[in-house]
PDB file of C-alpha atoms in Angstrom:
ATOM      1  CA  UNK L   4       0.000   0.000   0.000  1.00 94.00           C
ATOM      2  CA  UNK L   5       0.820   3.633  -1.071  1.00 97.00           C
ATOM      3  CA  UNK L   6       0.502   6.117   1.526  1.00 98.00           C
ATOM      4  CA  UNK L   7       0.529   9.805  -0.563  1.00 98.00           C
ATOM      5  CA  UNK L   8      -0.114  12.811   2.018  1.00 98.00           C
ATOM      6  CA  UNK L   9      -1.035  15.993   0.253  1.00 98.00           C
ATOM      7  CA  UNK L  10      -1.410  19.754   1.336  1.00 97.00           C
ATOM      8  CA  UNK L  11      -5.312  19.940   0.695  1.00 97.00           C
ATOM      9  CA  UNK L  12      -7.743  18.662  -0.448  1.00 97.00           C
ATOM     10  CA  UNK L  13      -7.387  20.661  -4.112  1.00 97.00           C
ATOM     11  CA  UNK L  14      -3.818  19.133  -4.409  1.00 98.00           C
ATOM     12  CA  UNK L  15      -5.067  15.447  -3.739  1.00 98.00           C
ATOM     13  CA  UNK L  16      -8.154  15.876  -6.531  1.00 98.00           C
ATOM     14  CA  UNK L  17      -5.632  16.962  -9.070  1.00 98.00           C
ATOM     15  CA  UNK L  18      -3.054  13.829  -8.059  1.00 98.00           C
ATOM     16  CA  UNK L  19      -5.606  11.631  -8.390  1.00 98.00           C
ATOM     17  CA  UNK L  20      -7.259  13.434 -11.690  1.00 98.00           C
ATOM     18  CA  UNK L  21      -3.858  13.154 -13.341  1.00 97.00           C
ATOM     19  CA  UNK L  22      -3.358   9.466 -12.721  1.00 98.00           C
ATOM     20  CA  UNK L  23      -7.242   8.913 -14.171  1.00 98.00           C
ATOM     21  CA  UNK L  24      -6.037  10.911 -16.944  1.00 98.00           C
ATOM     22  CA  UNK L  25      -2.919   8.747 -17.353  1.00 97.00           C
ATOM     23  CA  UNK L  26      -4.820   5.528 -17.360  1.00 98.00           C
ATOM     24  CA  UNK L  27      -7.260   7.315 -20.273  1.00 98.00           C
ATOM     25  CA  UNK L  28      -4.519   8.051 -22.106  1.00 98.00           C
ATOM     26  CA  UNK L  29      -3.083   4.646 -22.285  1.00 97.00           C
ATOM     27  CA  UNK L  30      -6.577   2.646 -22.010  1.00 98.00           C
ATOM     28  CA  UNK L  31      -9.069   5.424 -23.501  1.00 98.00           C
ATOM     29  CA  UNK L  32     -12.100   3.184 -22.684  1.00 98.00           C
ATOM     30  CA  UNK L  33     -10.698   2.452 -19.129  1.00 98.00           C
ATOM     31  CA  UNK L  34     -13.708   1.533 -16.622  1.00 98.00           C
ATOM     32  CA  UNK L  35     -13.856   4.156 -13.620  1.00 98.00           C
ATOM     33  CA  UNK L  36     -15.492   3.105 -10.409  1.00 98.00           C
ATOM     34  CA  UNK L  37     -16.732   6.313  -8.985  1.00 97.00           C
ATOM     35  CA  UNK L  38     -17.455   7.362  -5.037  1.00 96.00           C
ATOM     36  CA  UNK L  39     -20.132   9.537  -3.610  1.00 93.00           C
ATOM     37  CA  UNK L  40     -20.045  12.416  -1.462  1.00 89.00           C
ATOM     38  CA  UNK L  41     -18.085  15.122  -0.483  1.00 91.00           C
ATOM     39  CA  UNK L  42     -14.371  14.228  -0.243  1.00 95.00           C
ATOM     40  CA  UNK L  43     -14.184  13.366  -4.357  1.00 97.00           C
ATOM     41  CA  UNK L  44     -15.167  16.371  -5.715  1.00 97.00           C
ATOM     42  CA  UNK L  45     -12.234  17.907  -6.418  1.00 98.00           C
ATOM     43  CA  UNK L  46     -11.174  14.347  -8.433  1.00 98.00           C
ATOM     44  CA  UNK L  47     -13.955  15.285 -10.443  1.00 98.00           C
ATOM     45  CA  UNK L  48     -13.375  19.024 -10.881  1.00 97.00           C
ATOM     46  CA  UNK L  49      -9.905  18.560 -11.870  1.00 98.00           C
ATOM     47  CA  UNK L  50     -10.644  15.709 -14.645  1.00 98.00           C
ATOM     48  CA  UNK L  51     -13.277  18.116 -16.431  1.00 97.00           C
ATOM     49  CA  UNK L  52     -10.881  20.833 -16.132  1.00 97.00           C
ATOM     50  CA  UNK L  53      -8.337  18.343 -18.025  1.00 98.00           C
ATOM     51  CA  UNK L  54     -11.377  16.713 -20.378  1.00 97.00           C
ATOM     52  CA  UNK L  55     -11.913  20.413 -20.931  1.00 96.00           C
ATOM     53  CA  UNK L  56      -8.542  21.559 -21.647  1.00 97.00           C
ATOM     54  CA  UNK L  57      -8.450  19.117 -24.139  1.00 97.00           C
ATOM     55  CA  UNK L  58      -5.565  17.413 -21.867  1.00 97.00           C
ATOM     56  CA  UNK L  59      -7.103  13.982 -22.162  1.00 97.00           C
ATOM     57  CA  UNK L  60      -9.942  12.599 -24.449  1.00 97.00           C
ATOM     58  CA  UNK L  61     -12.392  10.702 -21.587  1.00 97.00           C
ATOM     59  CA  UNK L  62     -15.084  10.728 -24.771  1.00 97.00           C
ATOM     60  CA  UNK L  63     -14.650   6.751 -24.740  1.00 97.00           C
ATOM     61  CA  UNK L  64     -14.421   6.421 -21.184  1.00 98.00           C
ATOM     62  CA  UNK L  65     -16.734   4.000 -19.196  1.00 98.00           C
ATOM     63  CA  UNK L  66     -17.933   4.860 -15.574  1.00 98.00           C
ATOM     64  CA  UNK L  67     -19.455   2.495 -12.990  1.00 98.00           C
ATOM     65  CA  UNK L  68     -20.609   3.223  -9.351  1.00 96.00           C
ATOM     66  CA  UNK L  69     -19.628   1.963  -6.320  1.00 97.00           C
ATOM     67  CA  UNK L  70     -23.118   1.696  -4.341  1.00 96.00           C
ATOM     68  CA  UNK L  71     -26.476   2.814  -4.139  1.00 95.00           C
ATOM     69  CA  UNK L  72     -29.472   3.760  -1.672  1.00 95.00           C
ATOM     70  CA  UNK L  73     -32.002   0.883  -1.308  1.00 96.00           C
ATOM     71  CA  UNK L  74     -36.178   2.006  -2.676  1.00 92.00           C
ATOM     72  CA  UNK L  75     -35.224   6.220  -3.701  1.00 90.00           C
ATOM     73  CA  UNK L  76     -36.502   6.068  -7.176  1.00 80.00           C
ATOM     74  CA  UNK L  77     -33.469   6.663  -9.964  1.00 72.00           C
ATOM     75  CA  UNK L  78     -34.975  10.218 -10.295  1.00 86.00           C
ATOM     76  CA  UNK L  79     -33.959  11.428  -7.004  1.00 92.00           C
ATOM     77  CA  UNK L  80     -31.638  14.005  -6.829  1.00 92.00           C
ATOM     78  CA  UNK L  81     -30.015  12.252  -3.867  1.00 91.00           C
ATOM     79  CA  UNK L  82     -29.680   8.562  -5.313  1.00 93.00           C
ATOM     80  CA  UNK L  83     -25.875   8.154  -5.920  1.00 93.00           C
ATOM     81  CA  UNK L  84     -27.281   7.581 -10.012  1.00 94.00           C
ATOM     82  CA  UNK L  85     -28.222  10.923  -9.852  1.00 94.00           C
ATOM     83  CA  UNK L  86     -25.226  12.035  -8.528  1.00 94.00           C
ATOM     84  CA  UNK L  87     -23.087  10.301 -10.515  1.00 95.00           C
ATOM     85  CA  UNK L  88     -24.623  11.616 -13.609  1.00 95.00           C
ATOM     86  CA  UNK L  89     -24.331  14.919 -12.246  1.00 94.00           C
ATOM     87  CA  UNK L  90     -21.141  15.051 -11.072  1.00 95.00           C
ATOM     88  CA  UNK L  91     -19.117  12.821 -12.744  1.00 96.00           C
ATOM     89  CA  UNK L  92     -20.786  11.698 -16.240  1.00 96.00           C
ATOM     90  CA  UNK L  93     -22.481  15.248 -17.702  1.00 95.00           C
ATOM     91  CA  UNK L  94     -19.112  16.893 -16.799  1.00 94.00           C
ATOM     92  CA  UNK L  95     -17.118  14.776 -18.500  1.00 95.00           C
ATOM     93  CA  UNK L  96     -19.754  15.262 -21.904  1.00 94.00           C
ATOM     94  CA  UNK L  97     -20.207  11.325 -22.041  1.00 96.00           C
ATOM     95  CA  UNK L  98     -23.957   9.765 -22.102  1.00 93.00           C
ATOM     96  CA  UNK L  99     -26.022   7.700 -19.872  1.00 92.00           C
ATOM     97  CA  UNK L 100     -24.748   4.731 -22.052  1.00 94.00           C
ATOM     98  CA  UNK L 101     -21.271   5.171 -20.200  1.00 96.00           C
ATOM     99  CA  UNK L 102     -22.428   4.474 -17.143  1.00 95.00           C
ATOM    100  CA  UNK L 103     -23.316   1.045 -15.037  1.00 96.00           C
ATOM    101  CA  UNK L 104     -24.619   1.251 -11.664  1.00 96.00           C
ATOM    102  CA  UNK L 105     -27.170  -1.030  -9.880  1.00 95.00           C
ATOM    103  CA  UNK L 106     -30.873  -0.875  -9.778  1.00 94.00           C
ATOM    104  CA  UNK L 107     -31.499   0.275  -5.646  1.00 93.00           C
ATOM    105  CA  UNK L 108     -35.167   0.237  -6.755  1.00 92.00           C
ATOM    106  CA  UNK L 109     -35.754  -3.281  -8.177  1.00 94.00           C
ATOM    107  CA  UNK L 110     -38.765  -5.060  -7.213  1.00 93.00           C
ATOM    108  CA  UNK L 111     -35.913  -7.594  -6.648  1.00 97.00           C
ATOM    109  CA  UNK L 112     -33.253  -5.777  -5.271  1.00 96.00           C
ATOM    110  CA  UNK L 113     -31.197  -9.597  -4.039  1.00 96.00           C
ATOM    111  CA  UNK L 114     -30.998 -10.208  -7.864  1.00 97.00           C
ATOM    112  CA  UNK L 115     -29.844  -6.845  -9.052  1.00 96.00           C
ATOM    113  CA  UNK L 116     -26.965  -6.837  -6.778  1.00 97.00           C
ATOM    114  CA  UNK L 117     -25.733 -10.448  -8.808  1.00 97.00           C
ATOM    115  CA  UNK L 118     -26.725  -8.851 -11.795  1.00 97.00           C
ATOM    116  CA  UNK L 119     -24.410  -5.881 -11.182  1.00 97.00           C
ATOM    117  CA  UNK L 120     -21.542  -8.317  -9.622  1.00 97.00           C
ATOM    118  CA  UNK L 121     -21.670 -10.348 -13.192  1.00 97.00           C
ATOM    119  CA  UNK L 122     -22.135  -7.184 -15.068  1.00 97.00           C
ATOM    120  CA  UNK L 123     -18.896  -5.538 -13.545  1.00 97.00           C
ATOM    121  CA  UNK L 124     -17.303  -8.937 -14.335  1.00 96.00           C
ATOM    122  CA  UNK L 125     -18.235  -9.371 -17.895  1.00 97.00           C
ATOM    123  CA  UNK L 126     -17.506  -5.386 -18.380  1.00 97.00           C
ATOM    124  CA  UNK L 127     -13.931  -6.558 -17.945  1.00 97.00           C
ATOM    125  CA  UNK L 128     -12.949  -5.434 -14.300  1.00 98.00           C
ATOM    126  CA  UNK L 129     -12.958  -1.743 -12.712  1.00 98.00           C
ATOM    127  CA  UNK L 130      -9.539  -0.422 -13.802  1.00 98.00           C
ATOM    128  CA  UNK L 131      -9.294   2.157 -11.305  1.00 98.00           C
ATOM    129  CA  UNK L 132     -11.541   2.344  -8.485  1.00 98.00           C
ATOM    130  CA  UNK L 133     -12.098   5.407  -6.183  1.00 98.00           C
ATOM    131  CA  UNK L 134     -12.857   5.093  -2.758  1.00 98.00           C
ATOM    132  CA  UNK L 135     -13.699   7.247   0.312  1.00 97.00           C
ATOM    133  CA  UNK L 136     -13.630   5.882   4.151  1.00 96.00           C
ATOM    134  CA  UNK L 137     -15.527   6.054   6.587  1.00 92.00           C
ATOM    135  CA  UNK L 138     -15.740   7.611   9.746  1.00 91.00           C
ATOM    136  CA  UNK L 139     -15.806   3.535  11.225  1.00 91.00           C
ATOM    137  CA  UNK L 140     -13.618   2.635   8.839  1.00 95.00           C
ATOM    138  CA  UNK L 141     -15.628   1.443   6.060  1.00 94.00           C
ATOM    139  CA  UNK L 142     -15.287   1.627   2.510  1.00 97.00           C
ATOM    140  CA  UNK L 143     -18.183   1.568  -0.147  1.00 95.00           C
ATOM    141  CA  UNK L 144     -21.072   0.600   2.517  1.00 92.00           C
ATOM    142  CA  UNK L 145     -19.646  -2.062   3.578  1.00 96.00           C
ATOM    143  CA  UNK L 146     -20.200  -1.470   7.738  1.00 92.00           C
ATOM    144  CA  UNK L 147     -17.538  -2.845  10.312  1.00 94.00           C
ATOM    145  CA  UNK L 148     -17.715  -6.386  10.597  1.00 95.00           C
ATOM    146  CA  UNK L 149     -18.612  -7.000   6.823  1.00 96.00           C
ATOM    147  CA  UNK L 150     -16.892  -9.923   5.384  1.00 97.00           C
ATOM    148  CA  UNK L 151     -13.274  -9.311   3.304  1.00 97.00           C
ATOM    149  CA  UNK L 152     -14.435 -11.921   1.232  1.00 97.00           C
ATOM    150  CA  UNK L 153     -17.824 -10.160   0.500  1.00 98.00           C
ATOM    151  CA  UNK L 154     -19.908  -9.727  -3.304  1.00 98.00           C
ATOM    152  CA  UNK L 155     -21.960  -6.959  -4.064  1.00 98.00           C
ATOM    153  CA  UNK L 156     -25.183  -7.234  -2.075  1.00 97.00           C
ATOM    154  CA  UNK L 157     -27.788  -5.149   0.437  1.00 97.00           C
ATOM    155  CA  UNK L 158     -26.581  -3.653   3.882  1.00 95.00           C
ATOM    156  CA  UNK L 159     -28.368  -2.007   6.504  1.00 94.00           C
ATOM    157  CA  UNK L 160     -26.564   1.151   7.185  1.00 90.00           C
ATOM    158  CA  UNK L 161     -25.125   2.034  10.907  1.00 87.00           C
ATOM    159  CA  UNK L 162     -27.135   4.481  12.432  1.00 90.00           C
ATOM    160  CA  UNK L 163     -23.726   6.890  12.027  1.00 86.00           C
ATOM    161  CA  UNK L 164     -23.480   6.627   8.653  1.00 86.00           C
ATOM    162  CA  UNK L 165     -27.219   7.462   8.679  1.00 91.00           C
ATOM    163  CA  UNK L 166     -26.581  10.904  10.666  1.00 91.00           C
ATOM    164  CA  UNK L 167     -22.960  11.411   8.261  1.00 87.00           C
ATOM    165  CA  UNK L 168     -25.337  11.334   5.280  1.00 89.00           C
ATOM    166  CA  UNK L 169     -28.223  13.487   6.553  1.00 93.00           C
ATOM    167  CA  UNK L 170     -26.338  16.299   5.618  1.00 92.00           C
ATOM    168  CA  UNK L 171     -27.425  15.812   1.967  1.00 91.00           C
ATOM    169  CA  UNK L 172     -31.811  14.973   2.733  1.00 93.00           C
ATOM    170  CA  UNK L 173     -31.591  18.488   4.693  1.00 92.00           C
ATOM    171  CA  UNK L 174     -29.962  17.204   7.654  1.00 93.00           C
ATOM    172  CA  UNK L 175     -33.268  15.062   8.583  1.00 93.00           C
ATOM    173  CA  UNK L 176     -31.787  11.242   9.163  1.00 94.00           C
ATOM    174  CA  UNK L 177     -35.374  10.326   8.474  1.00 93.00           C
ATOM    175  CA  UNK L 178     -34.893  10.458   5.045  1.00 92.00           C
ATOM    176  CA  UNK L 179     -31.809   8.790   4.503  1.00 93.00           C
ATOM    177  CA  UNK L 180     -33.047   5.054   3.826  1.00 94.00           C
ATOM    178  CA  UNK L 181     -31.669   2.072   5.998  1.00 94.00           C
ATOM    179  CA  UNK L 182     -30.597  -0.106   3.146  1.00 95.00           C
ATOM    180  CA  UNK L 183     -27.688   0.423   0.039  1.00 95.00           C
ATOM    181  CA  UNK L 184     -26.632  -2.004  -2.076  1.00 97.00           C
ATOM    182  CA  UNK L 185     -22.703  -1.934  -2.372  1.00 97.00           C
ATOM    183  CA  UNK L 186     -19.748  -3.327  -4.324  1.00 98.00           C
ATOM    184  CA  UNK L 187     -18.478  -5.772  -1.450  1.00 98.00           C
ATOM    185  CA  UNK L 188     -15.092  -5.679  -0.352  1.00 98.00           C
ATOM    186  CA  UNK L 189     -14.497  -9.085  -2.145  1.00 98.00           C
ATOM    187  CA  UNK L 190     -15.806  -7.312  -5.247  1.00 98.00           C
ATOM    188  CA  UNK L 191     -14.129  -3.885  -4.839  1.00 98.00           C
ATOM    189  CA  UNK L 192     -10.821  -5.837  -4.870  1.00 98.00           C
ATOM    190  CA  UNK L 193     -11.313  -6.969  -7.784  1.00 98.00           C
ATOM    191  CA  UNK L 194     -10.168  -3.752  -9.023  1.00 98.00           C
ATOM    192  CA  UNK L 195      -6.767  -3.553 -10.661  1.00 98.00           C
ATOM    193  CA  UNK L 196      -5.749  -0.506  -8.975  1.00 98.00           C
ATOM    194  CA  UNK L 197      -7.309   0.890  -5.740  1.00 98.00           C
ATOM    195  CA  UNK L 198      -7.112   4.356  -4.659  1.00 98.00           C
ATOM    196  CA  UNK L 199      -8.980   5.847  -1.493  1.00 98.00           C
ATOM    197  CA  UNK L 200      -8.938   9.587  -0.229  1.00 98.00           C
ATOM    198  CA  UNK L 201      -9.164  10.927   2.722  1.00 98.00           C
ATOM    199  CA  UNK L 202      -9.392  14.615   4.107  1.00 98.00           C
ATOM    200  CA  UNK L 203     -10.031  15.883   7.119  1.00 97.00           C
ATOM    201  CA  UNK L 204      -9.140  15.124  11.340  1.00 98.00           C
ATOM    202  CA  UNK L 205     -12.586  13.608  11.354  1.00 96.00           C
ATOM    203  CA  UNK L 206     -11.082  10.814   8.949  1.00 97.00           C
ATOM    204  CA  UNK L 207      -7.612  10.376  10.887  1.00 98.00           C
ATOM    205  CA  UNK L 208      -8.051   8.026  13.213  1.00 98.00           C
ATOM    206  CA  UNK L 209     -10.243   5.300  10.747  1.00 98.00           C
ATOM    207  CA  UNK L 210      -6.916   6.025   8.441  1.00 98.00           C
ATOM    208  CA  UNK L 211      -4.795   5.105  10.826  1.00 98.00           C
ATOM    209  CA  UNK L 212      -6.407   1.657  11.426  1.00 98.00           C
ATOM    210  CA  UNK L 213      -6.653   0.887   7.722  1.00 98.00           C
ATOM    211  CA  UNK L 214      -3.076   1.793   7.020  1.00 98.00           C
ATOM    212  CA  UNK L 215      -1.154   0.605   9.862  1.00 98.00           C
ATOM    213  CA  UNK L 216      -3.577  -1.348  12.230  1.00 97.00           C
ATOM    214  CA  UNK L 217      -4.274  -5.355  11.429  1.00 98.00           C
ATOM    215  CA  UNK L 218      -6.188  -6.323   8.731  1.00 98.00           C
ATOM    216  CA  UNK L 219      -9.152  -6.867  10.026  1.00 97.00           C
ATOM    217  CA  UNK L 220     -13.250  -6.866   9.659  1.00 97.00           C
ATOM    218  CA  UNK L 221     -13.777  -4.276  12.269  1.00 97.00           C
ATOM    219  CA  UNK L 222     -12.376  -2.019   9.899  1.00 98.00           C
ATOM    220  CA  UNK L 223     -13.533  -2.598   6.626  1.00 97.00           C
ATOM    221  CA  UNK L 224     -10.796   0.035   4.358  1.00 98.00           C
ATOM    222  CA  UNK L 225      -7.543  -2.115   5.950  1.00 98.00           C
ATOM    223  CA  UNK L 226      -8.599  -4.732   2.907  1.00 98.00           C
ATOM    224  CA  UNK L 227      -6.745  -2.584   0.901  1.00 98.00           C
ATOM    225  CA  UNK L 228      -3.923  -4.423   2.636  1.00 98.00           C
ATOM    226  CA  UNK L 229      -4.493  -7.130   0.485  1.00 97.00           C
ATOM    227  CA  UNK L 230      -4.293  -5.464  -2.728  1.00 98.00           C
ATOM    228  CA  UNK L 231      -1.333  -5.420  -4.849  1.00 97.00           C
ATOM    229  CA  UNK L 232      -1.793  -1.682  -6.317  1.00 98.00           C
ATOM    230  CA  UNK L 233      -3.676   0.315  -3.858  1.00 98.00           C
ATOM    231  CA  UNK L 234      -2.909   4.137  -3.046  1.00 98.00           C
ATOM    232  CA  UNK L 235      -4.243   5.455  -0.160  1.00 98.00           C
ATOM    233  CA  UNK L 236      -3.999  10.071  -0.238  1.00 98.00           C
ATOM    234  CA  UNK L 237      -4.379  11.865   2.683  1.00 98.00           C
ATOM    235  CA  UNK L 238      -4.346  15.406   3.428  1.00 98.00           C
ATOM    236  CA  UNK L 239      -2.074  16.962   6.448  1.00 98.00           C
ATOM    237  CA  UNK L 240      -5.497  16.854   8.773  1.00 98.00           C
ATOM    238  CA  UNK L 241      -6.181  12.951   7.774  1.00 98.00           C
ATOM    239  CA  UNK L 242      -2.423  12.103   8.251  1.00 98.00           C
ATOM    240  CA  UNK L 243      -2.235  13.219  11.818  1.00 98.00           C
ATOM    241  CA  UNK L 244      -2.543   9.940  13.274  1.00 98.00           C
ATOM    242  CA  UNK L 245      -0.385   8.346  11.372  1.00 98.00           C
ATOM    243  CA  UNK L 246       2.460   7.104  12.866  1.00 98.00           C
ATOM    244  CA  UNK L 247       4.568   7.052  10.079  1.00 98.00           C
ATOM    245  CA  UNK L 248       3.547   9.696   8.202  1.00 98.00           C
ATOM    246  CA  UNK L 249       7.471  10.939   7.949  1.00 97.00           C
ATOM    247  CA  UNK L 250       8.028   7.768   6.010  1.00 98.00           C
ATOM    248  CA  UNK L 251       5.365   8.192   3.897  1.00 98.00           C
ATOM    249  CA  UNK L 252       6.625  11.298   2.845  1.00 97.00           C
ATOM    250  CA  UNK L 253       9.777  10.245   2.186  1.00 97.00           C
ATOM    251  CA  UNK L 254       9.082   7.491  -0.015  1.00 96.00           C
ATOM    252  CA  UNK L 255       7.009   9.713  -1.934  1.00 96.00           C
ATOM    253  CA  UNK L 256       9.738  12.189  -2.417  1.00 95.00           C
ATOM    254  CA  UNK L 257      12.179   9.613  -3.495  1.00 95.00           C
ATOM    255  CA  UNK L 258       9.727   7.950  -5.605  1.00 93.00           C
ATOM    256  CA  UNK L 259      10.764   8.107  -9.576  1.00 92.00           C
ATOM    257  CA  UNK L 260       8.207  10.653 -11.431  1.00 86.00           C
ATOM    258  CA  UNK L 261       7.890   7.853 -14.247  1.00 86.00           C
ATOM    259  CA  UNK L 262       5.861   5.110 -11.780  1.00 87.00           C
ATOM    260  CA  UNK L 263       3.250   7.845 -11.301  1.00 86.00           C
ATOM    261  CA  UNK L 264       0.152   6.782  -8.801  1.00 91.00           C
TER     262      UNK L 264
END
């Protein structure tokens, strides 16, 4: 694991816009798992600045999400579809065609999480998949305790990550639904190349356990242990309890430019 710590949270979006760009550049129809929320909005930002700067052509590129709220129709402004569209696809000037995500509002929402796991499959893999953590360390919705081995499927959501997300239904945790379906970790590993950001002291501590605490269910995001490419980038504020953050910089320093992300 790659441990990148960053000024801010503008210098991480660019780092990790430029290594999305690279993989466009060498795989234009590359598949890009996107993340919800806050913290990867500057990724975004940054690769339509590039897309429209005419630094990289993302016209063929494919985009898949990572999760989704369980019975908010697809119309809903706050269903991660209808983010994704509006954050990620529009900007980038590709179509609804570019984009796979599962169906959180299937009469049968068990078989749309294995039709999403095959679909992601027979897509040919995520290339590059973007992740945030949680407060309780988890990654995609997969809650504390989830299996490492895990497939896509439904979760019932903690009652923290309920209050983190009321934020965006108005602050009222009444409206933020009890079930998602997510990528499981088992799936999300799957991924040839992992990267997960992280800004802010609220997100130091679960850092911490993912990056230098056991692997271990309890904390979801320390799969990433496991994986052979996966790049974790922190800002100063998400670094602080590291307790080797003064290697981590170092190795960055010393690393060659050519090896990017």
């Amino acid at each position: 694991m790659e441990v990148v710590i960053v000024p801010d949270s503008a210098a991480g979006g660019e780092l990790i816009a430029e290594a999305m760009a690279d993989l466009l550049r060498r795989k234009p129809d590359a598949l890009l798992g996107v993340a919800t929320g806050s913290t990867p909005l500057p990724v975004y930002e940054a690769l339509g600045a590039k897309v429209a700067a005419k630094e990289v052509d993302a016209s063929r590129a494919r985009i898949c999400q990572l999760d989704e709220y369980v019975g908010l129709p697809a119309g809903h402004p706050e269903s991660y579809r209808s983010v994704v569209l509006r954050e990620v696809v529009e900007p980038l000037g590709l179509s609804e065609a570019a984009f796979m995500g599962p169906d959180g509002a299937a009469d049968d929402v068990a078989a749309a999480c294995l039709v999403y796991d095959r679909a992601l499959a027979e897509a040919g893999g995520v290339d590059l998949q973007l992740l945030g953590i949680g407060t309780d360390g988890h990654i995609g919705f997969n809650e504390p305790c989830s299996s490492l081995a895990s497939r896509t499927r439904i979760k019932t959501l903690t009652e923290q990550t309920r209050v983190d997300n009321a934020r965006f239904f108005d602050g009222d945790i009444e409206q933020v639904p009890h079930h998602v379906i997510t990528q499981g970790i088992g799936t999300i590993l799957e991924a040839r190349h992992l990267v997960l950001l992280a800004t802010g002291k609220a997100k130091a501590d679960a850092v911490a356990l993912a990056v230098e605490g056991p692997l271990s269910a309890l904390v979801p995001a320390s799969a990433l242990q496991l994986h052979p490419h996966a790049t974790v980038v922190v800002d100063e504020a998400a670094a602080s309890s590291l307790k080797l953050a003064d290697y981590f910089r170092a190795t960055y320093a010393a690393k060659p430019e050519w090896q990017g992300l």
